[in-house]
Every structure is written in structure tokens, then in C-alpha cells.
Amino acid sequence: MTVDLTSGRKGAKFGKGFSAVMVGQKWAIEQLSKIATVHTRLGWQTSNLRKHLGLEKSKDKAEQTPESHANDGITLACFRFLDYLPFHTSNYHGHDWKGSVEVTDAPFTIIKRPPISRRQLHLMVPSKGGKRRKYGGSTTRHEFRKGDLVSSHKGVGYVSGDTEKQLSVSDANWKQLGQIAVSKIQLIRRSNGLIVSH
């Protein structure tokens, strides 16, 4: 297993050189080393191989693209087959890439949790009869639950809410496709707490 070491001031516990990512990375390396051999690489090593492979890098983590989330992982995996090693001949010496790897296109999938509101009963004032208006939660008044993957005439989407006779169906970005009659919706898969988009 190859891990890219996060840069930062060594041993920093606060201030400019401190990074919560470094704390998590140290813990992850300790845990991984209990089950497999861990090879670490420095950021500049990963950068050099990524450039050699012709892979782009985006530092904007808000971008949901391979350039911001996947290419460093692909590069680290390639270190098992390709490395920048010293060489000596009768006339020359230096470093060069040894080994080979072919990077091919692959699907890039974004997996996230649905933005379902938790129930907030303490915020609701009971109406007459002592009943509170329903707010949040994962259930609907129909046989569907929020986050269920469903099919309708407006397309495939996720149950995101309900009214007395309709369900709100949203796409993977949680943008509403429409409010659709329950009778016109077919369940594809029960909610597993994740939204998958390609």
C-alpha cells in the first residue's frame, strides 16, 4: 500500500504548520500498517510521477472531478510499477523512470449522503389537539422512505419528501425533478444512506 505524506511543519500541534489531515493521516498509516506493508511517498514524488503520467491536478476540492479527487490515488498506485531510479553507464549517470504502466479511462463516481433533515421536534409548537407538524426524518406517509431510488415518468431519482398524495423526487444533486403521484412511482432500490452519481 502506498500513501502520500501530507506536507506541513513536522510535529506542529497548532498554528500555520498544523493540519487536521496530518493527524488523521498518521492514525490511518498506523492502522494500515497493522494489516499490510505501507510505502510512503512525499508530495513532490507524487507530483513528479503524476506529471510523467500526464495526469492533471486540481487543488479545488469542491470540484467533483478526477483531477481533484482521484488522480493522486491513481499516481500512488502506479508507484508499484514505475519509479524514478538512479542509473549509471560508462558515459552517463543520473535518474530515469524505470518500469511501465498504461493509464486508461475509468468511470468516476461521486458517493455522498442524502441531505435529509433530522427531526427537530423541539422546534415545533404543537397545534390544537397537541399534534406537531412533521419535520425532517427519513419516513414518508407512503410506503417509500427518503433516499429510496425510484423511477417515474420524470426520470430516475431519489425520494426527497412527500405531501398527502405525492412524493418529491430529486436527482443526485438533490434538485427536485417534480412532485409525482405515489401511484406513478416504482421502487428501484431501498435507501442505503448513499447517493451515487456518475
CSV table of C-alpha atoms in Angstrom, one decimal:
chain,number,residue,atom,x,y,z
A,1,MET,CA,0.0,0.0,0.0
A,2,THR,CA,1.4,3.4,-1.0
A,3,VAL,CA,0.5,6.6,0.9
A,4,ASP,CA,1.3,10.2,0.0
A,5,LEU,CA,2.5,12.1,3.1
A,6,THR,CA,0.7,15.4,3.7
A,7,SER,CA,3.1,18.3,3.8
A,8,GLY,CA,3.2,20.6,6.8
A,9,ARG,CA,5.5,21.7,9.6
A,10,LYS,CA,6.8,18.4,11.2
A,11,GLY,CA,5.4,17.9,14.7
A,12,ALA,CA,3.2,21.0,14.6
A,13,LYS,CA,0.3,20.9,17.1
A,14,PHE,CA,-1.2,24.3,16.3
A,15,GLY,CA,-0.6,27.3,14.0
A,16,LYS,CA,0.3,27.6,10.4
A,17,GLY,CA,2.0,24.2,10.1
A,18,PHE,CA,-0.8,22.2,11.8
A,19,SER,CA,-3.2,20.2,9.7
A,20,ALA,CA,-6.0,18.0,11.0
A,21,VAL,CA,-5.5,16.0,7.8
A,22,MET,CA,-1.9,15.1,9.1
A,23,VAL,CA,-3.4,13.8,12.4
A,24,GLY,CA,-5.8,11.6,10.5
A,25,GLN,CA,-3.1,10.5,8.1
A,26,LYS,CA,-0.8,9.5,10.9
A,27,TRP,CA,-3.6,7.4,12.5
A,28,ALA,CA,-4.6,5.8,9.2
A,29,ILE,CA,-0.9,4.8,8.4
A,30,GLU,CA,-0.6,3.2,11.9
A,31,GLN,CA,-3.9,1.3,11.3
A,32,LEU,CA,-3.0,0.2,7.8
A,33,SER,CA,0.5,-0.9,8.8
A,34,LYS,CA,-1.2,-3.5,11.1
A,35,ILE,CA,-2.7,-5.3,8.1
A,36,ALA,CA,-0.3,-4.6,5.2
A,37,THR,CA,3.1,-3.2,4.3
A,38,VAL,CA,2.7,0.6,3.8
A,39,HIS,CA,5.1,2.5,1.5
A,40,THR,CA,5.1,6.3,1.9
A,41,ARG,CA,5.8,8.9,-0.7
A,42,LEU,CA,6.5,12.6,-0.3
A,43,GLY,CA,4.3,15.1,-2.1
A,44,TRP,CA,6.9,16.1,-4.6
A,45,GLN,CA,7.5,12.5,-5.6
A,46,THR,CA,3.8,12.0,-6.3
A,47,SER,CA,3.7,15.3,-8.2
A,48,ASN,CA,6.7,14.2,-10.4
A,49,LEU,CA,5.1,10.9,-11.3
A,50,ARG,CA,1.7,12.5,-11.9
A,51,LYS,CA,3.3,14.9,-14.4
A,52,HIS,CA,5.2,12.0,-16.0
A,53,LEU,CA,1.9,10.1,-16.5
A,54,GLY,CA,0.2,13.2,-17.9
A,55,LEU,CA,-2.4,13.4,-15.2
A,56,GLU,CA,-3.8,16.8,-14.2
A,57,LYS,CA,-4.3,18.0,-10.6
A,58,SER,CA,-6.8,20.4,-9.3
A,59,LYS,CA,-6.5,21.8,-5.7
A,60,ASP,CA,-10.1,22.8,-5.6
A,61,LYS,CA,-11.7,20.0,-3.6
A,62,ALA,CA,-15.2,21.5,-4.3
A,63,GLU,CA,-14.8,20.3,-7.8
A,64,GLN,CA,-16.2,16.8,-8.2
A,65,THR,CA,-13.8,15.6,-10.8
A,66,PRO,CA,-11.0,13.0,-11.1
A,67,GLU,CA,-8.5,15.9,-11.2
A,68,SER,CA,-9.4,17.0,-7.7
A,69,HIS,CA,-10.1,13.6,-6.0
A,70,ALA,CA,-8.7,10.6,-7.9
A,71,ASN,CA,-5.6,11.3,-9.9
A,72,ASP,CA,-3.2,11.3,-6.9
A,73,GLY,CA,-4.6,7.9,-5.9
A,74,ILE,CA,-4.0,6.6,-9.4
A,75,THR,CA,-0.5,8.0,-9.3
A,76,LEU,CA,0.3,6.4,-5.9
A,77,ALA,CA,-0.9,3.0,-7.3
A,78,CYS,CA,1.4,3.4,-10.3
A,79,PHE,CA,4.4,3.6,-8.0
A,80,ARG,CA,4.2,-0.2,-7.7
A,81,PHE,CA,5.0,-0.5,-11.4
A,82,LEU,CA,7.0,2.7,-12.1
A,83,ASP,CA,9.7,4.6,-10.2
A,84,TYR,CA,12.3,7.3,-10.7
A,85,LEU,CA,15.6,5.5,-10.0
A,86,PRO,CA,19.3,6.2,-10.4
A,87,PHE,CA,21.3,4.8,-13.3
A,88,HIS,CA,25.0,4.6,-14.2
A,89,THR,CA,26.5,3.8,-17.6
A,90,SER,CA,30.1,4.2,-18.8
A,91,ASN,CA,29.3,7.7,-20.1
A,92,TYR,CA,26.3,8.9,-18.1
A,93,HIS,CA,24.7,8.8,-14.7
A,94,GLY,CA,21.5,10.3,-13.3
A,95,HIS,CA,17.9,9.3,-12.7
A,96,ASP,CA,15.3,8.0,-15.1
A,97,TRP,CA,11.8,6.4,-15.0
A,98,LYS,CA,12.0,2.6,-14.8
A,99,GLY,CA,9.1,0.3,-15.4
A,100,SER,CA,5.9,0.9,-17.3
A,101,VAL,CA,2.2,1.5,-16.8
A,102,GLU,CA,-0.7,2.4,-19.1
A,103,VAL,CA,-3.3,4.7,-17.6
A,104,THR,CA,-6.7,4.2,-19.2
A,105,ASP,CA,-10.1,5.9,-18.8
A,106,ALA,CA,-12.3,4.6,-15.9
A,107,PRO,CA,-15.7,5.6,-14.5
A,108,PHE,CA,-15.6,8.4,-11.9
A,109,THR,CA,-18.4,8.1,-9.3
A,110,ILE,CA,-19.4,10.5,-6.6
A,111,ILE,CA,-20.9,8.9,-3.5
A,112,LYS,CA,-22.4,11.1,-0.8
A,113,ARG,CA,-25.1,11.1,1.9
A,114,PRO,CA,-28.6,12.5,1.1
A,115,PRO,CA,-29.2,15.9,2.8
A,116,ILE,CA,-32.1,14.7,4.8
A,117,SER,CA,-33.0,16.9,7.8
A,118,ARG,CA,-33.1,15.3,11.2
A,119,ARG,CA,-36.3,15.6,13.1
A,120,GLN,CA,-36.5,18.7,15.2
A,121,LEU,CA,-39.5,18.2,17.4
A,122,HIS,CA,-38.3,20.7,20.0
A,123,LEU,CA,-38.7,23.5,17.4
A,124,MET,CA,-42.3,22.7,16.6
A,125,VAL,CA,-45.1,24.2,18.6
A,126,PRO,CA,-48.0,21.7,19.0
A,127,SER,CA,-51.1,22.8,17.2
A,128,LYS,CA,-54.7,22.2,18.5
A,129,GLY,CA,-55.0,18.7,19.7
A,130,GLY,CA,-51.4,18.5,20.8
A,131,LYS,CA,-50.1,17.2,17.4
A,132,ARG,CA,-46.9,18.6,15.9
A,133,ARG,CA,-46.3,19.2,12.3
A,134,LYS,CA,-43.9,16.6,10.8
A,135,TYR,CA,-40.5,18.0,10.0
A,136,GLY,CA,-37.4,16.0,8.9
A,137,GLY,CA,-36.8,12.4,9.4
A,138,SER,CA,-36.5,9.6,6.8
A,139,THR,CA,-40.0,8.3,6.7
A,140,THR,CA,-42.9,9.4,4.5
A,141,ARG,CA,-46.6,8.7,4.9
A,142,HIS,CA,-46.4,6.3,2.0
A,143,GLU,CA,-44.5,3.0,1.6
A,144,PHE,CA,-41.4,4.9,0.5
A,145,ARG,CA,-38.6,6.3,2.6
A,146,LYS,CA,-36.5,9.4,1.9
A,147,GLY,CA,-33.4,8.4,-0.1
A,148,ASP,CA,-35.2,5.4,-1.9
A,149,LEU,CA,-34.1,5.2,-5.5
A,150,VAL,CA,-37.2,5.3,-7.7
A,151,SER,CA,-38.4,5.5,-11.3
A,152,SER,CA,-41.1,7.8,-12.6
A,153,HIS,CA,-42.2,9.4,-15.8
A,154,LYS,CA,-39.9,12.4,-14.9
A,155,GLY,CA,-36.9,10.1,-14.6
A,156,VAL,CA,-34.9,8.1,-12.1
A,157,GLY,CA,-34.3,9.9,-8.8
A,158,TYR,CA,-34.4,9.8,-5.0
A,159,VAL,CA,-37.4,10.3,-2.8
A,160,SER,CA,-36.7,13.6,-1.0
A,161,GLY,CA,-40.1,14.4,0.6
A,162,ASP,CA,-43.8,13.9,0.5
A,163,THR,CA,-47.3,15.5,0.5
A,164,GLU,CA,-50.6,13.8,1.3
A,165,LYS,CA,-50.8,12.2,-2.2
A,166,GLN,CA,-47.4,12.9,-3.8
A,167,LEU,CA,-43.7,12.2,-3.4
A,168,SER,CA,-41.0,14.7,-4.2
A,169,VAL,CA,-38.3,13.1,-6.4
A,170,SER,CA,-34.9,14.7,-6.7
A,171,ASP,CA,-31.8,13.9,-8.8
A,172,ALA,CA,-28.4,13.0,-7.5
A,173,ASN,CA,-27.6,16.7,-6.8
A,174,TRP,CA,-30.9,16.9,-4.7
A,175,LYS,CA,-32.5,19.2,-7.3
A,176,GLN,CA,-36.2,18.4,-7.5
A,177,LEU,CA,-37.4,16.6,-10.6
A,178,GLY,CA,-41.0,17.1,-9.5
A,179,GLN,CA,-43.8,16.1,-7.2
A,180,ILE,CA,-45.3,12.9,-8.5
A,181,ALA,CA,-48.3,10.9,-7.6
A,182,VAL,CA,-47.4,7.9,-5.5
A,183,SER,CA,-49.2,5.6,-7.9
A,184,LYS,CA,-46.8,6.6,-10.7
A,185,ILE,CA,-43.6,5.8,-8.9
A,186,GLN,CA,-41.8,2.4,-8.9
A,187,LEU,CA,-39.2,1.5,-6.3
A,188,ILE,CA,-35.8,0.5,-7.8
A,189,ARG,CA,-33.9,0.1,-4.5
A,190,ARG,CA,-34.4,0.9,-0.9
A,191,SER,CA,-32.3,3.7,0.6
A,192,ASN,CA,-28.8,2.6,1.7
A,193,GLY,CA,-28.0,6.1,3.0
A,194,LEU,CA,-25.9,7.0,-0.1
A,195,ILE,CA,-26.5,8.9,-3.3
A,196,VAL,CA,-24.4,7.8,-6.3
A,197,SER,CA,-23.8,10.0,-9.3
A,198,HIS,CA,-21.6,9.4,-12.4
